[in-house]
Coordinates of C-alpha atoms and ligand atoms in Angstrom, one line a residue:
X1 CA 72.4 -74.4 4.7
X2 CA 74.0 -76.9 7.1
X3 CA 73.5 -80.7 6.8
X4 CA 70.2 -80.5 8.6
X5 CA 69.0 -77.6 6.8
X6 CA 69.8 -79.1 3.5
X7 CA 68.0 -82.5 4.2
X8 CA 64.9 -80.6 5.4
X9 CA 65.0 -78.4 2.1
X10 CA 65.0 -81.4 0.0
X11 CA 62.2 -83.1 1.5
X12 CA 60.0 -80.0 1.8
X13 CA 60.7 -79.2 -1.8
X14 CA 60.2 -82.7 -3.0
X15 CA 63.3 -82.8 -5.1
X16 CA 64.2 -85.9 -6.8
X17 CA 67.8 -85.4 -7.8
X18 CA 70.8 -83.4 -6.3
X19 CA 73.9 -82.4 -8.2
X20 CA 77.0 -81.0 -6.3
X21 CA 80.2 -79.6 -7.8
X22 CA 83.1 -78.8 -5.7
X23 CA 86.7 -78.1 -5.7
X24 CA 89.1 -80.0 -3.8
X25 CA 89.3 -77.3 -1.0
X26 CA 85.5 -77.6 -0.1
X27 CA 85.1 -81.5 -1.1
X28 CA 85.0 -82.6 2.8
X29 CA 82.0 -80.1 3.2
X30 CA 80.5 -81.3 0.0
X31 CA 80.7 -84.9 1.0
X32 CA 78.8 -84.2 4.1
X33 CA 76.1 -82.3 2.4
X34 CA 75.7 -85.4 0.0
X35 CA 75.5 -87.7 2.8
X36 CA 72.7 -85.9 4.5
X37 CA 70.9 -85.7 1.1
X38 CA 71.4 -89.3 0.8
X39 CA 70.2 -90.3 4.2
X40 CA 66.7 -89.0 3.4
X41 CA 66.5 -91.1 0.3
X42 CA 67.4 -88.4 -2.6
X43 CA 70.3 -89.5 -5.2
X44 CA 73.2 -87.4 -5.4
X45 CA 75.2 -86.8 -8.5
X46 CA 78.8 -85.1 -8.1
X47 CA 80.9 -83.2 -10.8
X48 CA 83.7 -80.9 -10.8
X49 CA 87.4 -81.0 -10.6
X50 CA 88.1 -83.0 -7.4
X51 CA 85.6 -85.8 -8.2
X52 CA 86.9 -86.3 -11.8
X53 CA 90.4 -87.3 -10.4
X54 CA 88.8 -89.1 -7.1
X55 CA 85.5 -90.8 -8.4
X56 CA 86.4 -94.0 -6.5
X57 CA 86.5 -91.9 -3.3
X58 CA 83.2 -90.1 -4.1
X59 CA 81.5 -93.7 -5.0
X60 CA 82.9 -95.5 -1.8
X61 CA 84.9 -97.8 -3.9
X62 CA 88.3 -97.0 -2.1
X63 CA 87.4 -98.5 1.2
X64 CA 85.7 -95.6 2.6
X65 CA 82.1 -94.4 2.7
X66 CA 80.0 -93.9 -0.2
X67 CA 78.9 -90.1 -0.8
X68 CA 77.6 -90.1 -4.1
X69 CA 75.4 -92.5 -6.4
X70 CA 77.0 -91.1 -9.6
X71 CA 79.8 -89.0 -10.5
X72 CA 80.1 -87.1 -13.8
X73 CA 83.7 -86.9 -15.0
X74 CA 85.1 -83.9 -16.8
X75 CA 82.9 -81.4 -18.8
X76 CA 79.4 -82.3 -18.3
X77 CA 77.8 -80.1 -20.6
X78 CA 76.5 -83.2 -22.7
X79 CA 76.2 -85.8 -20.1
X80 CA 74.2 -83.7 -17.6
X81 CA 70.6 -84.2 -19.7
X82 CA 71.7 -88.0 -19.9
X83 CA 72.0 -88.0 -16.3
X84 CA 68.6 -86.5 -15.4
X85 CA 66.9 -88.6 -17.9
X86 CA 68.4 -92.0 -16.4
X87 CA 67.7 -90.4 -12.8
X88 CA 63.8 -89.9 -14.0
X89 CA 63.9 -93.5 -15.0
X90 CA 65.5 -94.6 -12.0
X91 CA 68.5 -96.1 -13.8
X92 CA 71.1 -93.9 -12.5
X93 CA 74.8 -95.3 -13.5
X94 CA 78.0 -94.8 -11.6
X95 CA 80.1 -92.9 -14.0
X96 CA 79.3 -90.6 -16.7
X97 CA 82.0 -89.9 -18.8
X98 CA 82.2 -87.3 -21.6
X99 CA 82.7 -89.6 -24.6
X100 CA 81.1 -90.6 -27.7
X101 CA 79.3 -93.8 -29.1
X102 CA 82.8 -94.9 -30.1
X103 CA 84.4 -94.1 -26.4
X104 CA 86.3 -91.2 -27.8
X105 CA 86.6 -88.1 -25.5
X106 CA 83.9 -85.1 -26.2
X107 CA 85.0 -81.7 -25.8
X108 CA 82.0 -79.0 -26.0
X109 CA 82.2 -76.5 -28.2
X110 CA 81.2 -73.2 -26.7
X111 CA 80.0 -72.1 -30.2
X112 CA 76.6 -72.9 -29.5
X113 CA 76.1 -71.3 -26.0
X114 CA 73.0 -71.3 -24.0
X115 CA 71.5 -67.7 -23.3
X116 CA 71.6 -66.9 -19.7
X117 CA 68.5 -64.4 -18.6
X118 CA 70.8 -61.9 -16.8
X119 CA 68.0 -59.6 -17.2
X120 CA 65.6 -61.5 -15.1
X121 CA 67.4 -64.0 -13.1
X122 CA 68.1 -63.8 -9.3
X123 CA 71.2 -62.0 -8.8
X124 CA 71.2 -61.9 -4.9
X125 CA 74.2 -64.3 -4.6
X126 CA 76.4 -62.0 -6.4
X127 CA 75.4 -58.8 -4.5
X128 CA 78.2 -57.4 -2.0
X129 CA 76.2 -54.4 -0.5
X130 CA 74.5 -55.2 2.9
X131 CA 70.8 -54.8 2.8
X132 CA 71.0 -52.1 5.6
X133 CA 73.1 -49.7 3.2
X134 CA 71.2 -50.2 0.1
X135 CA 68.6 -47.4 0.5
X136 CA 71.4 -44.8 1.0
X137 CA 73.9 -46.1 -1.6
X138 CA 71.4 -46.4 -4.2
X139 CA 71.3 -42.3 -4.4
X140 CA 75.0 -41.9 -4.9
X141 CA 76.0 -41.1 -8.5
X142 CA 74.5 -43.6 -10.7
X143 CA 73.5 -45.8 -7.8
X144 CA 75.4 -48.2 -5.7
X145 CA 72.2 -50.0 -4.1
X146 CA 73.6 -53.1 -5.3
X147 CA 77.2 -54.2 -6.3
X148 CA 77.4 -57.3 -7.9
X149 CA 80.3 -59.4 -9.5
X150 CA 79.0 -61.9 -12.1
X151 CA 81.2 -64.7 -13.4
X152 CA 81.0 -64.8 -17.1
X153 CA 82.7 -67.6 -19.2
X154 CA 84.3 -66.5 -22.5
X155 CA 86.4 -69.5 -23.1
X156 CA 87.9 -72.9 -21.6
X157 CA 91.3 -74.1 -21.4
X158 CA 94.9 -73.2 -21.1
X159 CA 97.9 -75.4 -22.6
X160 CA 100.6 -73.9 -20.7
X161 CA 100.5 -77.1 -18.2
X162 CA 102.0 -75.7 -14.6
X163 CA 102.9 -78.3 -12.5
X164 CA 100.4 -77.5 -9.8
X165 CA 97.5 -76.6 -11.8
X166 CA 94.6 -78.7 -12.7
X167 CA 93.3 -77.1 -15.7
X168 CA 95.5 -78.2 -18.5
X169 CA 94.6 -81.7 -17.4
X170 CA 90.8 -81.2 -16.9
X171 CA 90.0 -79.0 -19.8
X172 CA 92.7 -80.7 -21.9
X173 CA 94.9 -78.4 -24.1
X174 CA 92.0 -77.8 -26.6
X175 CA 91.1 -74.0 -26.2
X176 CA 87.7 -73.2 -27.0
X177 CA 86.0 -69.7 -27.4
X178 CA 82.4 -68.7 -27.4
X179 CA 81.5 -66.1 -30.1
X180 CA 81.9 -62.6 -29.4
X181 CA 78.6 -61.9 -30.2
X182 CA 77.1 -64.1 -27.5
X183 CA 79.7 -62.6 -24.9
X184 CA 78.8 -58.9 -25.9
X185 CA 75.1 -59.8 -25.5
X186 CA 75.5 -60.9 -22.2
X187 CA 77.3 -57.8 -21.1
X188 CA 74.7 -55.6 -22.9
X189 CA 72.0 -57.4 -20.7
X190 CA 74.1 -56.8 -17.4
X191 CA 74.6 -53.4 -18.1
X192 CA 71.1 -52.6 -18.8
X193 CA 70.2 -54.7 -15.6
X194 CA 72.5 -52.5 -13.4
X195 CA 71.0 -49.0 -15.0
X196 CA 67.6 -50.1 -14.3
X197 CA 68.1 -51.1 -10.7
X198 CA 70.5 -48.2 -10.1
X199 CA 73.2 -50.5 -9.0
X200 CA 76.7 -51.5 -10.0
X201 CA 77.8 -54.6 -11.9
X202 CA 81.3 -55.9 -12.5
X203 CA 82.2 -59.2 -14.4
X204 CA 84.8 -61.6 -13.8
X205 CA 85.8 -63.4 -16.6
X206 CA 86.5 -66.6 -15.5
X207 CA 88.6 -67.8 -18.2
X208 CA 91.9 -69.4 -17.0
X209 CA 93.9 -67.5 -19.0
X210 CA 91.6 -64.7 -20.7
X211 CA 94.5 -63.5 -23.4
X212 CA 95.5 -67.0 -24.3
X213 CA 94.6 -66.5 -27.8
X214 CA 95.8 -62.7 -28.3
X215 CA 94.1 -62.2 -31.5
X216 CA 90.7 -63.4 -30.4
X217 CA 90.9 -61.7 -26.9
X218 CA 91.5 -58.5 -28.7
X219 CA 88.8 -59.0 -31.2
X220 CA 86.3 -59.5 -28.5
X221 CA 87.7 -56.5 -26.3
X222 CA 87.3 -54.4 -29.7
X223 CA 83.6 -55.9 -30.3
X224 CA 82.8 -54.8 -26.4
X225 CA 83.9 -51.3 -27.3
X226 CA 82.2 -51.0 -30.5
X227 CA 78.8 -52.0 -28.9
X228 CA 79.3 -50.0 -26.0
X229 CA 79.0 -52.8 -23.7
X230 CA 81.6 -51.9 -21.4
X231 CA 81.3 -52.9 -17.8
X232 CA 84.0 -53.0 -15.2
X233 CA 86.0 -56.4 -15.4
X234 CA 88.4 -58.4 -13.8
X235 CA 90.3 -61.3 -15.5
X236 CA 93.1 -63.7 -15.2
X237 CA 95.8 -63.4 -17.6
X238 CA 99.5 -64.6 -17.3
X239 CA 102.4 -62.2 -17.3
X240 CA 104.0 -62.9 -20.5
X241 CA 100.9 -62.0 -22.6
X242 CA 100.6 -58.7 -20.8
X243 CA 103.7 -57.8 -23.1
X244 CA 101.6 -56.7 -25.7
X245 CA 100.9 -52.8 -25.6
X246 CA 97.9 -53.0 -27.8
X247 CA 96.1 -55.7 -25.5
X248 CA 96.7 -53.6 -22.3
X249 CA 95.3 -50.5 -24.5
X250 CA 92.1 -52.8 -25.3
X251 CA 91.8 -54.2 -21.8
X252 CA 91.4 -50.4 -20.4
X253 CA 89.1 -49.2 -23.0
X254 CA 86.9 -51.9 -22.8
X255 CA 86.5 -51.7 -18.9
X256 CA 89.4 -53.8 -17.4
X257 CA 89.9 -52.5 -14.2
X258 CA 91.7 -55.6 -12.4
X259 CA 93.8 -58.3 -13.7
X260 CA 95.0 -61.3 -11.7
X261 CA 98.4 -62.6 -12.6
X262 CA 99.9 -65.7 -11.2
X263 CA 103.3 -64.6 -10.7
X264 CA 103.9 -67.4 -8.1
X265 CA 107.7 -66.6 -7.4
X266 CA 110.4 -64.0 -7.8
X267 CA 112.8 -66.7 -8.2
X268 CA 113.2 -68.1 -11.6
X269 CA 114.6 -71.6 -10.1
X270 CA 111.2 -72.0 -8.4
X271 CA 109.4 -71.0 -11.6
X272 CA 111.3 -73.5 -13.6
X273 CA 110.6 -76.4 -11.1
X274 CA 106.8 -75.9 -11.3
X275 CA 107.0 -75.8 -15.3
X276 CA 106.2 -72.1 -15.2
X277 CA 109.7 -70.8 -16.8
X278 CA 107.4 -68.6 -19.2
X279 CA 107.1 -66.2 -16.3
X280 CA 110.0 -63.8 -16.2
X281 CA 110.4 -61.9 -12.7
X282 CA 112.6 -59.3 -14.3
X283 CA 109.6 -58.1 -16.4
X284 CA 107.1 -58.0 -13.6
X285 CA 107.7 -54.5 -12.8
X286 CA 107.1 -53.4 -16.4
X287 CA 104.1 -55.3 -16.9
X288 CA 102.4 -53.7 -13.7
X289 CA 103.6 -50.2 -14.9
X290 CA 102.0 -50.7 -18.1
X291 CA 98.7 -51.7 -16.7
X292 CA 98.9 -48.8 -13.7
X293 CA 99.4 -46.2 -16.7
X294 CA 95.9 -47.2 -17.8
X295 CA 94.5 -47.2 -14.3
X296 CA 94.4 -51.1 -14.5
X297 CA 95.6 -52.7 -11.4
X298 CA 97.0 -56.2 -10.5
X299 CA 96.0 -59.0 -8.2
X300 CA 99.6 -60.6 -8.0
X301 CA 99.4 -64.1 -6.5
X302 CA 102.4 -65.7 -5.1
X303 CA 103.2 -69.0 -3.9
X304 CA 105.5 -70.0 -0.7
X305 CA 106.7 -73.3 -0.1
X306 CA 108.6 -74.1 -3.6
X307 CA 111.4 -76.3 -3.7
X308 CA 113.9 -73.4 -3.7
X309 CA 112.3 -71.1 -1.2
X310 CA 114.5 -70.6 1.9
X311 CA 113.5 -68.5 5.3
X312 CA 112.9 -64.8 4.2
X313 CA 111.2 -65.7 0.8
X314 CA 108.1 -63.6 2.0
X315 CA 110.3 -60.4 2.9
X316 CA 112.2 -60.8 -0.4
X317 CA 109.0 -60.8 -2.3
X318 CA 107.6 -58.0 -0.4
X319 CA 110.8 -56.1 -1.1
X320 CA 109.9 -56.2 -4.9
X321 CA 106.3 -55.9 -4.4
X322 CA 106.7 -52.3 -2.6
X323 CA 108.5 -51.0 -5.6
X324 CA 105.6 -51.9 -7.9
X325 CA 102.5 -49.7 -8.5
X326 CA 99.9 -50.5 -5.9
X327 CA 97.7 -53.7 -6.1
X328 CA 96.5 -56.6 -4.3
X329 CA 99.2 -59.3 -3.5
X330 CA 98.0 -62.8 -2.3
X331 CA 99.9 -65.5 -1.0
X332 CA 99.5 -69.3 -0.7
X333 CA 101.3 -72.4 -0.2
X334 CA 102.2 -75.0 -3.0
X335 CA 99.5 -77.3 -2.7
X336 CA 99.5 -80.8 -4.3
X337 CA 96.0 -80.9 -6.0
X338 CA 94.9 -84.4 -7.0
X339 CA 95.8 -85.4 -10.8
X340 CA 98.2 -82.7 -11.1
X341 CA 101.9 -83.5 -12.2
X342 CA 103.1 -82.1 -8.6
X343 CA 100.9 -84.4 -6.8
X344 CA 102.5 -87.0 -8.9
X345 CA 106.1 -86.1 -8.5
X346 CA 105.9 -85.6 -4.8
X347 CA 104.0 -88.8 -4.4
X348 CA 106.8 -90.8 -6.1
X349 CA 109.4 -88.8 -4.1
X350 CA 107.7 -89.9 -0.8
X351 CA 107.2 -86.2 0.3
X352 CA 103.3 -86.0 0.7
X353 CA 102.7 -85.7 4.5
X354 CA 99.0 -85.5 4.1
X355 CA 98.3 -87.5 1.1
X356 CA 94.4 -87.0 1.3
X357 CA 94.8 -83.6 2.8
X358 CA 91.2 -82.7 1.5
X359 CA 89.7 -84.7 3.9
X360 CA 90.8 -82.8 7.0
X361 CA 91.0 -79.4 5.0
X362 CA 93.0 -76.8 7.1
X363 CA 93.3 -73.5 5.3
X364 CA 97.2 -72.2 4.3
X365 CA 98.5 -75.6 5.7
X366 CA 101.0 -77.6 3.5
X367 CA 100.5 -81.0 2.6
X368 CA 104.0 -82.0 1.8
X369 CA 107.6 -81.0 3.1
X370 CA 109.5 -78.5 1.1
X371 CA 113.2 -79.1 0.3
X372 CA 114.8 -76.0 2.0
X373 CA 112.6 -75.3 4.8
X374 CA 110.3 -77.1 7.2
X375 CA 106.7 -77.0 7.1
X376 CA 106.6 -74.7 9.9
X377 CA 108.7 -72.3 8.3
X378 CA 106.7 -72.0 5.2
X379 CA 103.5 -71.6 7.2
X380 CA 105.4 -68.5 8.8
X381 CA 106.4 -66.9 5.4
X382 CA 102.5 -66.9 4.3
X383 CA 101.8 -65.5 7.8
X384 CA 104.4 -62.7 6.9
X385 CA 103.4 -61.8 3.6
X386 CA 99.8 -61.3 4.7
X387 CA 100.5 -59.4 7.9
X388 CA 103.0 -57.0 6.2
X389 CA 101.2 -56.5 2.8
X390 CA 97.6 -55.8 4.9
X391 CA 99.0 -54.1 7.9
X392 CA 97.5 -50.4 8.5
X393 CA 100.9 -49.0 7.1
X394 CA 100.9 -51.0 4.0
X395 CA 97.5 -50.2 3.1
X396 CA 98.0 -46.3 4.0
X397 CA 101.2 -46.5 1.4
X398 CA 99.2 -48.1 -1.1
X399 CA 96.6 -45.3 -0.9
X400 CA 99.1 -42.7 -0.7
X401 CA 101.0 -43.7 -3.8
X402 CA 98.1 -43.1 -5.7
X403 CA 97.7 -39.5 -4.6
X404 CA 97.9 -38.0 -8.1
X405 CA 94.8 -40.1 -9.1
X406 CA 91.0 -38.9 -8.5
X407 CA 89.6 -39.9 -5.1
X408 CA 87.4 -42.7 -6.5
X409 CA 90.7 -44.7 -7.5
X410 CA 92.1 -44.3 -3.8
X411 CA 88.8 -45.2 -2.2
X412 CA 88.6 -48.3 -4.4
X413 CA 92.2 -49.7 -3.5
X414 CA 91.4 -49.1 0.0
X415 CA 88.2 -51.2 0.0
X416 CA 89.8 -53.9 -2.2
X417 CA 92.9 -54.0 0.4
X418 CA 90.5 -54.4 3.1
X419 CA 88.5 -56.8 1.5
X420 CA 91.2 -59.0 0.5
X421 CA 92.9 -59.1 3.9
X422 CA 89.7 -61.2 5.0
X423 CA 91.2 -64.2 2.7
X424 CA 93.8 -64.7 5.4
X425 CA 92.2 -63.0 8.3
X426 CA 88.5 -64.1 8.5
X427 CA 86.4 -61.1 9.1
X428 CA 84.1 -62.9 11.3
X429 CA 81.7 -60.7 13.5
X430 CA 81.5 -56.9 14.3
X431 CA 84.5 -57.0 16.6
X432 CA 86.7 -58.0 13.6
X433 CA 85.3 -55.1 11.4
X434 CA 85.7 -52.3 14.4
X435 CA 89.3 -53.7 14.6
X436 CA 90.3 -53.1 11.0
X437 CA 88.5 -49.8 11.1
X438 CA 90.1 -49.0 14.0
X439 CA 93.7 -49.9 12.7
X440 CA 93.0 -47.9 9.7
X441 CA 91.3 -44.8 11.0
X442 CA 94.0 -42.3 9.8
X443 CA 93.5 -43.5 6.2
X444 CA 89.8 -43.4 6.7
X445 CA 90.0 -40.1 7.7
X446 CA 92.3 -38.6 5.1
X447 CA 90.0 -40.2 2.5
X448 CA 86.7 -38.8 4.3
X449 CA 88.4 -35.2 4.4
X450 CA 89.3 -35.4 0.8
X451 CA 86.0 -36.4 -0.1
X452 CA 84.4 -33.5 2.0
X453 CA 86.9 -31.0 0.3
X454 CA 85.9 -32.1 -3.1
X455 CA 82.2 -31.9 -2.3
X456 CA 82.5 -28.4 -0.7
X457 CA 84.6 -27.3 -3.8
X458 CA 82.1 -28.5 -6.1
X459 CA 79.2 -26.6 -4.2
X460 CA 81.2 -23.5 -3.8
X461 CA 81.5 -23.2 -7.7
X462 CA 79.1 -20.5 -9.3
X463 CA 76.2 -22.1 -10.8
X464 CA 76.3 -22.2 -14.7
X465 CA 74.1 -19.4 -16.1
X466 CA 70.9 -20.7 -17.4
X467 CA 70.8 -21.2 -21.1
X468 CA 68.7 -18.7 -23.1
X469 CA 66.3 -19.6 -26.0
X470 CA 66.8 -17.8 -29.4
X471 CA 63.6 -15.8 -28.6
X472 CA 64.7 -14.0 -25.2
Ligands
B12_1 C1 85.8 -68.6 -11.0 C2 86.7 -69.6 -10.1 C3 87.0 -69.3 -8.7 C4 86.3 -68.2 -8.1 C5 85.0 -68.6 -7.9 C6 83.8 -67.4 -7.8 C7 82.6 -67.5 -8.6 N1 81.5 -66.8 -8.2 O1 82.4 -68.5 -9.5 C8 87.2 -67.7 -7.0 C9 88.1 -66.6 -7.3 C10 86.4 -67.5 -5.6 C11 87.8 -69.2 -6.6 C12 88.6 -69.4 -5.8 C13 89.4 -70.7 -5.6 N2 89.8 -71.4 -6.5 CO1 89.1 -71.3 -8.3 N3 88.6 -71.3 -10.2 C14 87.6 -70.5 -10.8 C15 87.8 -71.0 -12.3 C16 88.7 -70.1 -12.9 C17 86.7 -71.1 -13.0 C18 85.6 -72.2 -12.4 C19 84.4 -72.2 -13.7 O2 83.2 -71.5 -13.4 N4 84.5 -72.9 -14.8 C20 83.6 -72.9 -15.7 C21 82.8 -74.2 -15.5 C22 82.0 -74.4 -16.8 O3 83.9 -75.2 -15.4 P1 83.6 -76.4 -13.9 O4 83.1 -75.2 -12.9 O5 84.8 -76.9 -13.8 O6 82.4 -77.1 -14.5 C23 82.1 -78.3 -15.4 C24 82.8 -79.2 -14.8 O7 83.4 -79.6 -13.9 C25 81.2 -80.2 -14.4 N5 80.7 -79.8 -13.0 C26 81.0 -78.9 -12.2 N6 80.2 -79.1 -11.1 C27 79.5 -80.1 -11.4 C28 78.4 -80.6 -10.8 C29 77.5 -81.7 -11.2 C30 76.4 -82.4 -10.5 C31 77.8 -82.0 -12.5 C32 77.0 -83.1 -13.0 C33 78.9 -81.6 -13.2 C34 79.5 -80.6 -12.6 O8 80.4 -79.6 -15.6 C35 80.7 -78.1 -15.7 C36 80.5 -77.9 -17.1 O9 81.3 -78.8 -17.9 C37 88.4 -72.3 -12.2 C38 89.2 -72.8 -13.2 C39 88.4 -73.3 -14.4 N7 88.5 -72.9 -15.6 O10 87.4 -73.9 -14.1 C40 89.3 -72.4 -10.7 C41 89.5 -73.5 -9.9 C42 88.1 -74.3 -9.8 N8 89.8 -73.0 -8.7 C43 90.8 -73.8 -8.1 C44 91.1 -73.4 -6.9 C45 92.5 -74.1 -6.5 C46 90.7 -72.6 -6.1 C47 91.2 -71.9 -4.4 C48 91.6 -73.0 -3.9 C49 92.4 -71.2 -4.8 C50 93.0 -70.6 -3.5 N9 94.4 -71.1 -3.4 O11 92.6 -70.0 -2.7 C51 90.2 -70.9 -4.2 C52 89.1 -71.5 -3.2 C53 87.9 -70.6 -2.9 C54 86.9 -71.3 -1.7 N10 86.0 -70.7 -1.4 O12 87.5 -72.1 -1.1 C55 91.2 -75.0 -8.8 C56 90.4 -76.1 -8.2 C57 91.2 -77.3 -8.6 C58 90.8 -78.4 -7.5 N11 91.1 -79.5 -8.0 O13 89.8 -78.3 -6.8 C59 90.6 -74.4 -10.3 C60 90.5 -75.7 -11.1 C61 91.8 -73.7 -11.0 C62 93.1 -74.4 -11.1 N12 94.2 -73.4 -11.5 O14 93.4 -75.5 -10.8 N13 87.9 -69.8 -8.1
SF4_2 S1 98.9 -70.4 -16.6 FE1 97.4 -70.3 -15.1 S2 95.8 -71.6 -16.1 FE2 97.5 -71.9 -17.3 S3 98.2 -73.8 -16.7 FE3 99.4 -72.4 -15.8 S4 98.2 -71.7 -13.7 FE4 97.0 -73.1 -14.9

């Protein structure tokens, strides 16, 4: 919806209160939407990591325009019911803080957790299969009529405190988990739904560091296996925790397919600068090998524009990446998000070039000056990373390196690479898709030929003799 659309919708549906959550990256759009809703006389409450740090901005107390009638600070599990009650009485307050009567901060426990009706809820927004392909894809194997990636939370918090990260400040360093039982029940509901609708479901465990408590994660994965609740899943886990062989075995046995690893840099000096010295670049290769041996692959995330980065950082990183099992490398720029220690350090040093960068959001653009290169050079490094990791040659190389694996794995890595390419090179319009297909035609033909050969081979095998009954 655009601004006019949302205003119309709110009026037509007679909506009395609108809640908007947003990350820093999309806050400018969130404010525009909030302005449109407030213009038709409906109050807006905003929440999430950005307004928690910038409540005055949202409430128009910093000299700028007001966008929200109320702001929910931090985790709003307990404050949301209060907000709704106050709104119904027409007594909305400006700020809702997650504190008890004595003013002490309340961190919601995840032990009692609401049951999400995954068996009946509308899952349309999570579906990646276009409508036009649904009919045909439904008939393949167990059915691919839908492919939904569903976010599931199993715990909150990460105590590591990396300098650029919002999480430790936002959720506090108190780590909380749901019960194994409630997570397993959710997976069972999702699995049954996929089977019933002849579609596929994968789960994205949104925990910031899914294995932050190894003992608990292993016990959850064991319970998933015992209950037969395996679905394909992806999670974020820091590299240091993946040293544990037993954990990797359990990840694979419980349905883990992709692990997102915040590698950030191959330079230990950079890692130390951002308080992520627990990442050891010399062990990245071994970690990725351990995962790949169990057919689990990695989304490896790198940040350029760090203080020790110099021109050529992207190629130096790619030299390493090329020696690792194929995965999905992604590249970003060091971004000072409000409220983070990084923001404060750069602010004090006078290095912020766009202190309110979120108000004029530009994708992949720095908001401060790096120490050993210019801003333009940092932008060029990111461009180099994406262009070279997602060019047709690199994609073909990734697919070929899996030649000893079943066809499904190769198709999987090909589709994933093409989709991830879209993070940096927006895939808008048919022409963009045709261009990608044309550039990668050799790999596509190769995969199609292998698929046809496998199909023909299975057809040429003699039919097994029909079973005879004891009476024949
Ligand atoms: C899942 C996730 C994603 C997914 C989202 C997919 C999906 N379908 O959900 C994907 C992978 C797309 C993603 C992408 C990005 N993400 Co992200 N993501 C997360 C993650 C891990 C979980 C979010 C979540 O669901 N949390 C659980 C819920 C319960 O917490 P919550 O959302 O904060 O909500 C609570 C409160 O904030 C509040 N609240 C939230 N909204 C509202 C609204 C109202 C009205 C009220 C009252 C309260 C309220 O109440 C909730 C309950 O307590 C968070 C980290 C984290 N643990 O939160 C990072 C996080 C939100 N992402 C972050 C970032 C930076 C990004 C990217 C910009 C990364 C990048 N460089 O590209 C992109 C941007 C994407 C875009 N479209 O522009 C940052 C945001 C920091 C910031 N200040 O904005 C976070 C905090 C991680 C971090 N390391 O700092 N992300
Ligand atoms: S390990 Fe990940 S979630 Fe934890 S503080 Fe560092 S970047 Fe944030």
